[in-house]
XYZ file of C-alpha atoms in Angstrom:
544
model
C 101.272 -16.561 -60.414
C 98.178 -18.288 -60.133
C 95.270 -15.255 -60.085
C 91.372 -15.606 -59.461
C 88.767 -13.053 -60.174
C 85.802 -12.642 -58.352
C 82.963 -10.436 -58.682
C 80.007 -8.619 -56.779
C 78.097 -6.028 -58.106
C 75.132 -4.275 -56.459
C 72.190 -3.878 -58.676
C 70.715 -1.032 -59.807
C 67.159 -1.877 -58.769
C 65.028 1.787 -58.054
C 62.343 -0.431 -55.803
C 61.554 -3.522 -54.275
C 57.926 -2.663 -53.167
C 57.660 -4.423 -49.731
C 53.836 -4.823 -49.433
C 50.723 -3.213 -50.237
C 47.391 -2.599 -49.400
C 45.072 0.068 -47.650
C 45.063 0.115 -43.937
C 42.711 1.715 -41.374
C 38.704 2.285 -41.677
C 37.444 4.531 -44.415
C 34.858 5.819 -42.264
C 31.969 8.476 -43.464
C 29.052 9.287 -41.694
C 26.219 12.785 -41.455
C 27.665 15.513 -40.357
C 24.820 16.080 -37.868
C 26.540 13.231 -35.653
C 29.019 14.261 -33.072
C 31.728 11.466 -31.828
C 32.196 10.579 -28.087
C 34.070 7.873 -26.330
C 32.650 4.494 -25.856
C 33.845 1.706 -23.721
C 34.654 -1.856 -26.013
C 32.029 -4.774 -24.782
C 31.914 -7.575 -26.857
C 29.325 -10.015 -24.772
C 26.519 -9.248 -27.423
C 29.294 -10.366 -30.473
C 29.489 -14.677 -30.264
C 33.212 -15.239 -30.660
C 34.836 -16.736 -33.754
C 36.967 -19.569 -32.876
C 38.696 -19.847 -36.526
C 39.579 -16.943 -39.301
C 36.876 -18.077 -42.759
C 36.869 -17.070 -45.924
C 33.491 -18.903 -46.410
C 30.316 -17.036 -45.440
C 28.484 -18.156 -42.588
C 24.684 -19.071 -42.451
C 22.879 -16.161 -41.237
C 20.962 -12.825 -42.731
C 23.204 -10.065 -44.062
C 21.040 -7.017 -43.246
C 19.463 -6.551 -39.492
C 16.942 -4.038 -38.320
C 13.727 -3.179 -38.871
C 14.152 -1.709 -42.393
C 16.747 -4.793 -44.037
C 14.867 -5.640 -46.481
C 15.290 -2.155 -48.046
C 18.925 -2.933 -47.421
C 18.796 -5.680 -49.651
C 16.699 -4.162 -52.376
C 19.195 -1.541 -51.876
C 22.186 -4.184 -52.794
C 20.590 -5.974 -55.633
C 20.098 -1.901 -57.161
C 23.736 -1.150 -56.780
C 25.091 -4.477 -58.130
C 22.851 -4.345 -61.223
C 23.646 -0.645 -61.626
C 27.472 -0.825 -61.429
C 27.842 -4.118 -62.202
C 29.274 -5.105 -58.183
C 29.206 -8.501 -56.924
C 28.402 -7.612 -53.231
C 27.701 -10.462 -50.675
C 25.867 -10.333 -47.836
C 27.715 -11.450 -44.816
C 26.357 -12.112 -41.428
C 29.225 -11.223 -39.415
C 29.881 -8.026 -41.324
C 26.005 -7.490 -40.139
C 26.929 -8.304 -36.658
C 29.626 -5.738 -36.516
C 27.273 -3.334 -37.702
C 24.784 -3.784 -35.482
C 27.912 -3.958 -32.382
C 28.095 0.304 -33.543
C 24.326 0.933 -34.116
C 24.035 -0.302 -30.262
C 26.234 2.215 -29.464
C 25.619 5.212 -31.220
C 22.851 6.665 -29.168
C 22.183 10.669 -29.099
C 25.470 11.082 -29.455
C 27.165 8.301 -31.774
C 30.694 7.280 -31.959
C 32.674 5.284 -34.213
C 35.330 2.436 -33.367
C 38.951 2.933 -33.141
C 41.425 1.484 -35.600
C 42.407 -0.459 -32.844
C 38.756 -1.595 -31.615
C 37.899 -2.731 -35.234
C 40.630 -4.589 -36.324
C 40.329 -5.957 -32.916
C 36.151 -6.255 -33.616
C 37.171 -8.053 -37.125
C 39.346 -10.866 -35.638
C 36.738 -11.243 -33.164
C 34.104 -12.419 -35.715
C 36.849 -14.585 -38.069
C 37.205 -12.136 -40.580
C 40.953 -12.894 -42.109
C 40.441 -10.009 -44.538
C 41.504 -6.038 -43.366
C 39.382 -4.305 -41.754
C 35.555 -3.481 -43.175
C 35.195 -0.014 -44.132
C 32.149 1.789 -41.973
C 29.455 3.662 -43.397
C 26.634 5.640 -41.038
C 24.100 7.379 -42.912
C 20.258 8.326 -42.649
C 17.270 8.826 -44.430
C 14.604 11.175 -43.350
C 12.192 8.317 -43.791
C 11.461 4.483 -44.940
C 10.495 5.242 -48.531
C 13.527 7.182 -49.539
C 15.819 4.713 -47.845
C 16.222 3.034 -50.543
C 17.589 5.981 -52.833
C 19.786 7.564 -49.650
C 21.498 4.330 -49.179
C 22.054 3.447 -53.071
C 23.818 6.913 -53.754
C 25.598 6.695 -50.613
C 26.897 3.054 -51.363
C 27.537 4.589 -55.388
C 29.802 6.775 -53.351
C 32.280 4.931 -51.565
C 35.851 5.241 -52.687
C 37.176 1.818 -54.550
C 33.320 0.354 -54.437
C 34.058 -2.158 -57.238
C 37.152 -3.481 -54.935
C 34.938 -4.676 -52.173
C 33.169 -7.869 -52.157
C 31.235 -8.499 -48.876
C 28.551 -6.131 -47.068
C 26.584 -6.336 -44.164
C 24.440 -3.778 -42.318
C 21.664 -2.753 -40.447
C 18.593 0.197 -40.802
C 16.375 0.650 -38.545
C 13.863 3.513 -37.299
C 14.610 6.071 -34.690
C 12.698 9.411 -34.465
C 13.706 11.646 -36.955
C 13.743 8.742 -39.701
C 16.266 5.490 -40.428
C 19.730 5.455 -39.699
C 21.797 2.691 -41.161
C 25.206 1.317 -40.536
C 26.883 -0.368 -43.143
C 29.846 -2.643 -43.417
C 32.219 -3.601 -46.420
C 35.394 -5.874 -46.817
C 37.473 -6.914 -49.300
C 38.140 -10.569 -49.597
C 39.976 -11.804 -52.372
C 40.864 -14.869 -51.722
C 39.565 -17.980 -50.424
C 41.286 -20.082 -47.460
C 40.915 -23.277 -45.583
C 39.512 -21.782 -41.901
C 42.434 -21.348 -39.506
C 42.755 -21.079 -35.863
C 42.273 -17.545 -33.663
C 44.602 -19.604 -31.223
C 46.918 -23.208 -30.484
C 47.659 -24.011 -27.284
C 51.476 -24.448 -27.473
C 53.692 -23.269 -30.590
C 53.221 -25.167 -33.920
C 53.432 -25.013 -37.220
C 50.082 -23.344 -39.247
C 49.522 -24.935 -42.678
C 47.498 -22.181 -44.347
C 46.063 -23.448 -47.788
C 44.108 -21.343 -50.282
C 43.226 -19.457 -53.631
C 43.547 -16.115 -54.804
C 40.625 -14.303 -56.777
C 40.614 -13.503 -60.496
C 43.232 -10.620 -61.097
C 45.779 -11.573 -58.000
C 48.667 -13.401 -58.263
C 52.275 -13.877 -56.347
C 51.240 -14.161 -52.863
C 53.762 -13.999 -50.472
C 53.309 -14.717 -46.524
C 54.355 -11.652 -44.387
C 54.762 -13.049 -40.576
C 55.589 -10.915 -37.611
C 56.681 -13.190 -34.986
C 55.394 -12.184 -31.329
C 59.381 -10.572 -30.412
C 58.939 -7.881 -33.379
C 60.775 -9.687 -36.377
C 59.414 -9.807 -39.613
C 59.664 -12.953 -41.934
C 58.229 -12.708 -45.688
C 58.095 -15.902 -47.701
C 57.511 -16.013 -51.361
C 54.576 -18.582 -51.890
C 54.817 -18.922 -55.822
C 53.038 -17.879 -58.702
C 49.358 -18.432 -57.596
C 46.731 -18.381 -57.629
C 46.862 -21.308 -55.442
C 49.293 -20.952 -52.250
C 50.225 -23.596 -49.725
C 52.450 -22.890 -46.671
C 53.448 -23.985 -43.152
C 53.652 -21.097 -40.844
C 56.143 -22.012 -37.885
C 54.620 -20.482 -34.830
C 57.283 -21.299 -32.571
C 56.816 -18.378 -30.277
C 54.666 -18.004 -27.220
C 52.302 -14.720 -27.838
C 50.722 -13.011 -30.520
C 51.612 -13.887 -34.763
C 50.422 -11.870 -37.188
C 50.306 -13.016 -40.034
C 49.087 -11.992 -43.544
C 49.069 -12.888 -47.087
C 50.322 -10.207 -49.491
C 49.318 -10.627 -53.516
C 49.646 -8.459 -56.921
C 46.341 -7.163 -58.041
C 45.032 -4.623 -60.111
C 46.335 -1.895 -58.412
C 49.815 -3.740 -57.165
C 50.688 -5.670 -54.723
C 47.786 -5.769 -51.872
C 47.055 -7.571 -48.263
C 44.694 -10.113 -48.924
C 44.372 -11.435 -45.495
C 45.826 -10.010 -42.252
C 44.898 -11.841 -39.238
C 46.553 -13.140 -35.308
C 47.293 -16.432 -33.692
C 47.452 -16.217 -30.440
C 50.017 -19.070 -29.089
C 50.086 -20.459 -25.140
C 48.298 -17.133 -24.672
C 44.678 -15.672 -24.728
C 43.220 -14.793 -27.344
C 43.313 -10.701 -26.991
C 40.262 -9.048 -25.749
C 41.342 -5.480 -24.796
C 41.881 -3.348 -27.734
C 45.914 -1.674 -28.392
C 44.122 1.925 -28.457
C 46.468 4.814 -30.089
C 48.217 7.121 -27.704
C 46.944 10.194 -28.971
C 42.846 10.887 -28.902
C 41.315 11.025 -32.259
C 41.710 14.846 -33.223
C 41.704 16.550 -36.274
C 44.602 17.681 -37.725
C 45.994 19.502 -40.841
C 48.159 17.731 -43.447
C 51.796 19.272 -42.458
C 50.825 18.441 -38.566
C 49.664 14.585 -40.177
C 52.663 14.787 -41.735
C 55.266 15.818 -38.430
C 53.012 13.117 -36.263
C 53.946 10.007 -39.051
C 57.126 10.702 -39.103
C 57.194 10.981 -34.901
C 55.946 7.861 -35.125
C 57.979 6.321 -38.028
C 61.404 7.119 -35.863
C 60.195 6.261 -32.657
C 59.253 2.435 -34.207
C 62.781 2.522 -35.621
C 64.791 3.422 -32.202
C 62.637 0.852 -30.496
C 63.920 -1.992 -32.630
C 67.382 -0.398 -32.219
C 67.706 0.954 -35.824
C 68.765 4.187 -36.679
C 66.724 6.783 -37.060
C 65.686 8.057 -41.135
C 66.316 11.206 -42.453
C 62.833 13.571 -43.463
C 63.642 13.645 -47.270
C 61.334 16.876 -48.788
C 62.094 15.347 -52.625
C 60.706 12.000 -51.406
C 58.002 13.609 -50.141
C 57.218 15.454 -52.958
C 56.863 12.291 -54.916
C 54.679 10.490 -52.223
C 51.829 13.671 -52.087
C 51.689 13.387 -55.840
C 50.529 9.216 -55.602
C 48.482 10.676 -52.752
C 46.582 13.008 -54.404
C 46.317 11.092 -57.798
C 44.856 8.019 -55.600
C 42.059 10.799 -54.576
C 41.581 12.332 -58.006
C 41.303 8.914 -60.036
C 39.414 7.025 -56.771
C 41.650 4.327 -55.815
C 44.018 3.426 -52.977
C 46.666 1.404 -54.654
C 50.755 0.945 -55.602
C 49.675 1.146 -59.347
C 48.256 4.323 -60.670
C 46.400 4.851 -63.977
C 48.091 7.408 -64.652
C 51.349 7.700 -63.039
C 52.412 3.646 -63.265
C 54.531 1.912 -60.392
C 56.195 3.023 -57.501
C 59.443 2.366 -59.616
C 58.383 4.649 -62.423
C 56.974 7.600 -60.112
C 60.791 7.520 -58.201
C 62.595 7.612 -61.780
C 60.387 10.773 -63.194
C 61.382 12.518 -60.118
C 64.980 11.706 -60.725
C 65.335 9.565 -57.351
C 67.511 6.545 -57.728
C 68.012 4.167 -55.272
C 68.962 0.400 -54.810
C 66.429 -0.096 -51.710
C 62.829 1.421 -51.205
C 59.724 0.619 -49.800
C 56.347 2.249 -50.246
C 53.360 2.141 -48.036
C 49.700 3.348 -48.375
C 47.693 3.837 -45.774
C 43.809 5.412 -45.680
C 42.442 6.491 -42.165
C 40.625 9.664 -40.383
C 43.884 9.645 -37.684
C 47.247 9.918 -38.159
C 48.115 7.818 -34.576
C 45.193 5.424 -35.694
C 46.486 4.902 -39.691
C 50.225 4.258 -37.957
C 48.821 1.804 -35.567
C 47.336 -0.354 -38.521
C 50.407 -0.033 -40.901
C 52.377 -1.983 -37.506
C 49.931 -4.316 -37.112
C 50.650 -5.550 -41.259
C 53.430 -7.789 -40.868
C 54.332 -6.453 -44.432
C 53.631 -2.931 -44.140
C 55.867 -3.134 -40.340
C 58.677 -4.691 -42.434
C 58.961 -1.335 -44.287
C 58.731 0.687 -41.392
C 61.711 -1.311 -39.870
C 63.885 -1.884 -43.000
C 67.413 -1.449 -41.441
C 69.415 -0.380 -44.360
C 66.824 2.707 -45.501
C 68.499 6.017 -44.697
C 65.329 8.474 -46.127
C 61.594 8.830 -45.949
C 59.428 11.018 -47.350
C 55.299 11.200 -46.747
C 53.054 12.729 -48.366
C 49.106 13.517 -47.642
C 45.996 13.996 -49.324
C 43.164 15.655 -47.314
C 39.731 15.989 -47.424
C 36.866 16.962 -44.918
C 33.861 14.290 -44.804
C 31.329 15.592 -42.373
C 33.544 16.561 -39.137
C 36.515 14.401 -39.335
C 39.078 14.689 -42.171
C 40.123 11.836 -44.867
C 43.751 11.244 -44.969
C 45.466 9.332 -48.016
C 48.774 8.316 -46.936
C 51.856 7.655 -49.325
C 54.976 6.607 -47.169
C 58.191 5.992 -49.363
C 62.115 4.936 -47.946
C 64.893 4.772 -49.556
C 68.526 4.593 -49.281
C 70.546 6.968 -49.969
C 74.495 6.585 -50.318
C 76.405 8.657 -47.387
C 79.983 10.151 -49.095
C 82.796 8.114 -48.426
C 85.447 10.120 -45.716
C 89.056 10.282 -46.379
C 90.165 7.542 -44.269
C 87.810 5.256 -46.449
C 90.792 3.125 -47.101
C 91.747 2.142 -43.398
C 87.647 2.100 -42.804
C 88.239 -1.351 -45.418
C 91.260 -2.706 -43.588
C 89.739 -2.264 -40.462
C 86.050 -4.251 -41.105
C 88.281 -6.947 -43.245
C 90.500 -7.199 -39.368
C 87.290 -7.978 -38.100
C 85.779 -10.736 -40.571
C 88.872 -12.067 -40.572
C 89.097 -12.032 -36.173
C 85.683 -13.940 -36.509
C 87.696 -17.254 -38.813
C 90.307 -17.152 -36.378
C 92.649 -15.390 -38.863
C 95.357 -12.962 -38.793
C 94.750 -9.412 -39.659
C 96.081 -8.692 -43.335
C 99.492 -6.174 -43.879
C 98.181 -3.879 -46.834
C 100.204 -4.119 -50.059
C 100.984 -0.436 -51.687
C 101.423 -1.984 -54.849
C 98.614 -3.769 -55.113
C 96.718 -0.995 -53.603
C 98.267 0.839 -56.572
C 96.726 -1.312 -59.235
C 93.346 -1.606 -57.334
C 92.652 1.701 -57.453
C 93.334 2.145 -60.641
C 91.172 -0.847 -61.288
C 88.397 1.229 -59.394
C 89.486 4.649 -61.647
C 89.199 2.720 -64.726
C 85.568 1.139 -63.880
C 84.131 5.028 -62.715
C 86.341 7.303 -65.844
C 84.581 4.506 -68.480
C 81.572 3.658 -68.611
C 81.999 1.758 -71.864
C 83.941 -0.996 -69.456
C 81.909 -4.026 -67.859
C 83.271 -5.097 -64.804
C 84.576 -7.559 -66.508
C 86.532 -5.662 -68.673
C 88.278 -4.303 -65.579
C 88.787 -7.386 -64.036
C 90.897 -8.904 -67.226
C 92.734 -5.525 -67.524
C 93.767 -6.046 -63.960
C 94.509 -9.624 -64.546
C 96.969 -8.703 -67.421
C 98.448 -6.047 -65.727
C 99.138 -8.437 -62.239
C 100.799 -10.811 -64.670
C 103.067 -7.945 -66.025
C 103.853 -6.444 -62.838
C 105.986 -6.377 -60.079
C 103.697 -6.997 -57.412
C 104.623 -9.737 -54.804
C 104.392 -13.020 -56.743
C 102.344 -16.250 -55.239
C 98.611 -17.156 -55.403
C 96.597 -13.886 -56.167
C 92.415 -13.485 -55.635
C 90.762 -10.207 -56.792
C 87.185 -9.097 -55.551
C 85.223 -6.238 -57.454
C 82.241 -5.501 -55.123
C 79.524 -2.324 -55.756
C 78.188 -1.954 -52.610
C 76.293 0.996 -50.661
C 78.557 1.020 -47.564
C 82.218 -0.184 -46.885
C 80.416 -2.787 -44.065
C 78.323 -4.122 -46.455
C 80.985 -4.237 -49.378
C 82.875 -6.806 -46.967
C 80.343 -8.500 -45.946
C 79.287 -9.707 -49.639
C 82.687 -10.224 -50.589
C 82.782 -13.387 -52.200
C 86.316 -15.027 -51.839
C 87.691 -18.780 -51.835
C 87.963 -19.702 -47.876
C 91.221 -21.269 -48.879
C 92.748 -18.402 -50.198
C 91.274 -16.309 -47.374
C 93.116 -18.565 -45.356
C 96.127 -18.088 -46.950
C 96.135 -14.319 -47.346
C 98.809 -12.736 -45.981
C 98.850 -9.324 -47.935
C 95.897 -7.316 -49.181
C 95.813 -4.308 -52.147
C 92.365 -1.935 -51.498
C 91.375 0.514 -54.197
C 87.801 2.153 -53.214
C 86.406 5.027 -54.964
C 82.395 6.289 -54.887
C 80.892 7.809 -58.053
C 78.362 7.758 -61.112
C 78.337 5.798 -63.434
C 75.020 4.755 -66.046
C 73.286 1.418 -64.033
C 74.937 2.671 -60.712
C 72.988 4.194 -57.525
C 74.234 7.860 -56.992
C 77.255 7.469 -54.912
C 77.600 3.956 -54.678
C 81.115 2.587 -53.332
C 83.075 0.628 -55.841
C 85.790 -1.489 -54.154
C 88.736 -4.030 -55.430
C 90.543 -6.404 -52.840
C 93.489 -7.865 -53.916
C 94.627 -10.683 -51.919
C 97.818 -12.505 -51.780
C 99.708 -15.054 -49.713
């Protein structure tokens, strides 16, 4: 009897942390200023023909009070030690909302700035908006230092850009400020006909192991691992007429974070109407933020044809504690001073899993901080990850002025259905159909090899002293000393998290697939130290 073993074990990873990054505008402004709705004009704004890293000429600070603006700057870099550039377009995007805040101001959309930042060739997310005023010109300079001292994650933000100028009842300044950590050779807002993208660049001090996320324009989601960095080369193949987004996704000091996030628009306009969110901006409490997410979450998922996830209260538990910590200790970030990883936060609460994803997300809208985390090709690949069963959210809330902050923490997970009692013909039945797809026979189960493959399975489950590999040469010996059907024998141990997936990663010699007439099954689902909570251990015993 000639007998080969061969073995598939599913790892016992707790996360694979998709992507990273804050999404949506961090957006502050008096409390004195109501919001309205504006109609999106962007004839004053000259149009970027390429995304830059590299900062244009042009001033940084418009209006008739800049050059308090940049007194202001120079205070706040030499006070907490900031390196804060002035950027021209971030200035024009400024002065795009001091046009239009009038008597009664209002602030872009999610959708209208990220739209607003590809617009002007920024690759990085999108700015963070600050409106504030001073009473008058000589205590500008203090209002707009404390307010700047303020912003949540200052020393994360590189670029600024603003305006201040005088209106009746003193100065009222808009300021913008972007993160851009990395530095790329200029790319494209659009190609005529598909193509493939080279994108070249560096990452800043502190970031390494970029990896391109790259939403193609039908919905799927492609992530490529780029290397070790700092330096990343790749060819993006933008084979598809319509809209890529594409980003660049890096560890940092906080985790892994979007670096860049920008469109190419292929055999198509570039887009000039903004993808507003369905629901107006309101203000809601965190539960009601909470119910709207995960609205949104499933009705993403049943789009794409994926099944719906389960609301998972213990998940969520976990999430509003990295939610409120990020607010406490004044960060937005996968890796918390205090609490570590993702991966560490999931095994303190005693959640084990062999698939999870966790977003972040920081907005002033629930419809509007959902919007941004699906236009993140990285962020969207979490959202849509077809084998998560569970997801739990969890908010932290605060009021600035008369909208409310929200930090979001998004977490899914798999989690291991029990196996029903006709398990066993669930096996013969998906190994019918692999084997209906080679042009093969299905296989006649074998009740004595079934016999010693569950007991294979028992053995592996009752003792957890016993590698896999001690099961496998116990089962060896005991096919030798049996009296099984004799002939050419193959064995598969598999740990898998579903019976569909368990065949599917079985890992068998085509010739002796071919040749398979009979088939043993032993499946069992249990604990075991290393093992996911309920994972499915299975041993296929074939023979001709």
């Amino acid at each position: 009897m000639r007998l080969v073993i061969r073995q598939q074990a599913l790892r016992s990873v707790v996360l694979a942390v998709t992507l990273a990054g804050t999404v949506g505008a961090a957006i502050s402004f008096s409390p004195e200023i109501p919001t309205q709705e504006k109609a999106l004009d962007l004839s004053s704004i000259p149009a970027a023909s390429e995304y830059a890293t590299e900062v244009p000429k042009g001033r940084g600070f418009f209006g008739s009070d800049s050059a308090v603006l940049g007194r202001s700057l120079a205070r706040i870099n030499n006070a907490l030690g900031t390196s804060l550039q002035p950027d021209v377009r971030l200035a024009r995007l400024a002065q795009w909302i001091y046009d239009r805040l009038g008597p009664e101001p209002s602030l872009p959309r999610q959708s209208e700035l990220d739209l607003l930042t590809r617009h002007l060739g920024l690759p990085e997310p999108v700015p963070h908006l600050l409106i504030t005023h001073a009473p008058d010109a000589p205590r500008l300079a203090n209002v707009v230092s404390a307010r700047l001292a303020k912003v949540f994650n200052l020393s994360e933000y590189t670029h600024i850009g603003g305006v201040a100028d005088r209106v009746e009842r003193g100065v009222l300044v808009v300021i913008a400020l972007s993160r851009r950590h990395a530095t790329m050779a200029p790319v494209p807002r659009s190609l005529p006909g598909p193509a493939r993208l080279p994108l070249e660049g560096s990452l800043a001090s502190g970031y390494s192991r970029p990896k391109l996320a790259h939403t193609l324009p039908g919905g799927e989601t492609r992530i490529v691992d780029l290397g070790q960095g700092p330096a990343f080369a790749a060819s993006a193949d933008l084979a598809g007429t319509g809209r890529h987004r594409l980003e660049i996704v890096a560890d940092g000091p906080r985790g892994p974070e979007v670096i860049v996030n920008f469109h190419v628009f292929v055999g198509v306009p570039v887009e000039v109407k903004p993808e507003t969110a369905p629901e107006p901006r309101r203000t809601v409490k965190p539960d009601q933020a909470q119910s709207r997410l995960f609205e949104l979450i499933n009705q993403e998922r049943v789009k794409a044809g994926l099944e719906a996830l389960v609301f998972d209260p213990e998940l969520s538990e976990a999430a509003r504690g990295h939610s409120e910590d990020m607010r406490k200790e004044g960060y937005v970030g996968h890796l918390s001073p205090t609490s570590g990883s993702a991966e560490e936060r999931l095994l303190r609460a005693g959640i084990v899993t062999d698939l999870a994803a966790e977003n972040i997300a920081h907005g002033n809208d629930p419809d509007e901080i959902h919007k941004g985390l699906m236009d993140s090709p990285g962020h969207r690949n979490a959202i849509l990850l077809p084998k998560t069963t569970h997801v739990g959210i969890g908010i932290s809330s605060a009021r600035k002025g008369n909208v409310v902050d929200y930090i979001v923490t998004e977490l899914f997970i798999r989690r291991i259905p029990p196996l029903g009692p006709d398990a066993g013909l669930l096996v013969l039945t998906e190994l019918a159909a692999s084997r209906e797809l080679d042009g093969l026979q299905p296989l006649k189960e074998e009740p004595a090899l079934s016999e010693l493959a569950a007991a294979a399975v028992r053995r592996y489950l009752d003792d957890p002293v016993l590698s896999q590999d001690d099961v496998m040469d116990g089962l060896r010996r005991q096919l030798e000393q049996s009296q099984a059907p004799r002939g050419a024998v193959t064995a598969a141990f598999i740990v898998a998290g579903s019976i569909k997936e368990g065949v599917a990663r079985m890992e068998i010699d085509p010739k002796s697939w071919a040749a398979a007439r009979r088939v043993g099954v032993g499946i069992a689902q249990g604990v075991r130290p290393g093992l996911v909570p309920n994972s499915i251990v299975l041993v296929l015993i074939f023979s001709d």
